């Protein structure tokens, strides 16, 4: 899997060389390239933004640098197997299913917007050539798409076979299919008693059936309290 990041702050993505994703890069499972969008500017000030047509506060990212970056990175031939991801507050919610689908992609290009956003014709042009996903990390506004791109990257790449040491752990996570889309149950480890708090007895019983039942009940109760929207049968 090749991941490209178009951004005016490419150093944001140096962190991808650390830990799990770093190992995935070292193992050649993932190939990461961060690009400074100003590479594709030609004026003395390396300008990437301009005032919004129609007025309004703030600045908008000019289309030209993005178009020239696409030309260099992707060429002009349409290829639906290339996924262009634009993190934006106006996107569809990024969910585990999106991470799962994108984990099968051979190529993902993250377009990290700043200011008030990117000239919409960039999205129109990209949509004619590649598979474009305008995705929101959550209902809040960030100064740029870089932090969202990092979070989405981790959610996607950890699902790629060979990246995680223990793939079984994926099946028991919140939102995973095996977890029936419920929140993950509370977890514990040693010591059995800590500052007056004990590990629930059932987890020390060695009775796998009771433990599984307790975990299912905990997941349902937690989901009912915190995320009733995830419960389908109520
Ligand atoms: C591509 O267009 C963008 C992108 C971003 C950065 O992403 C997020 O904030 C985000 C992504 N998931 N959830 C939030 C921010 C703006 C923006 C800023 C200020 C006012 N209005 C819009 C625009």
XYZ file of C-alpha atoms in Angstrom, residues 20 23 27 29 157-158 160-170:
17
model
C 3.694 0.001 14.375
C 7.572 -1.300 11.310
C 8.747 -4.311 6.293
C 4.018 -3.380 3.725
C -3.146 0.703 8.184
C -3.557 -1.296 11.404
C -3.609 -4.280 6.722
C -2.483 -7.929 7.085
C 0.985 -8.185 8.625
C 0.917 -4.781 10.313
C -0.391 -5.849 13.712
C 1.535 -8.579 15.552
C -1.648 -10.137 16.916
C -4.516 -9.998 14.373
C -6.886 -11.763 16.805
C -7.065 -8.556 18.827
C -8.803 -6.901 15.882
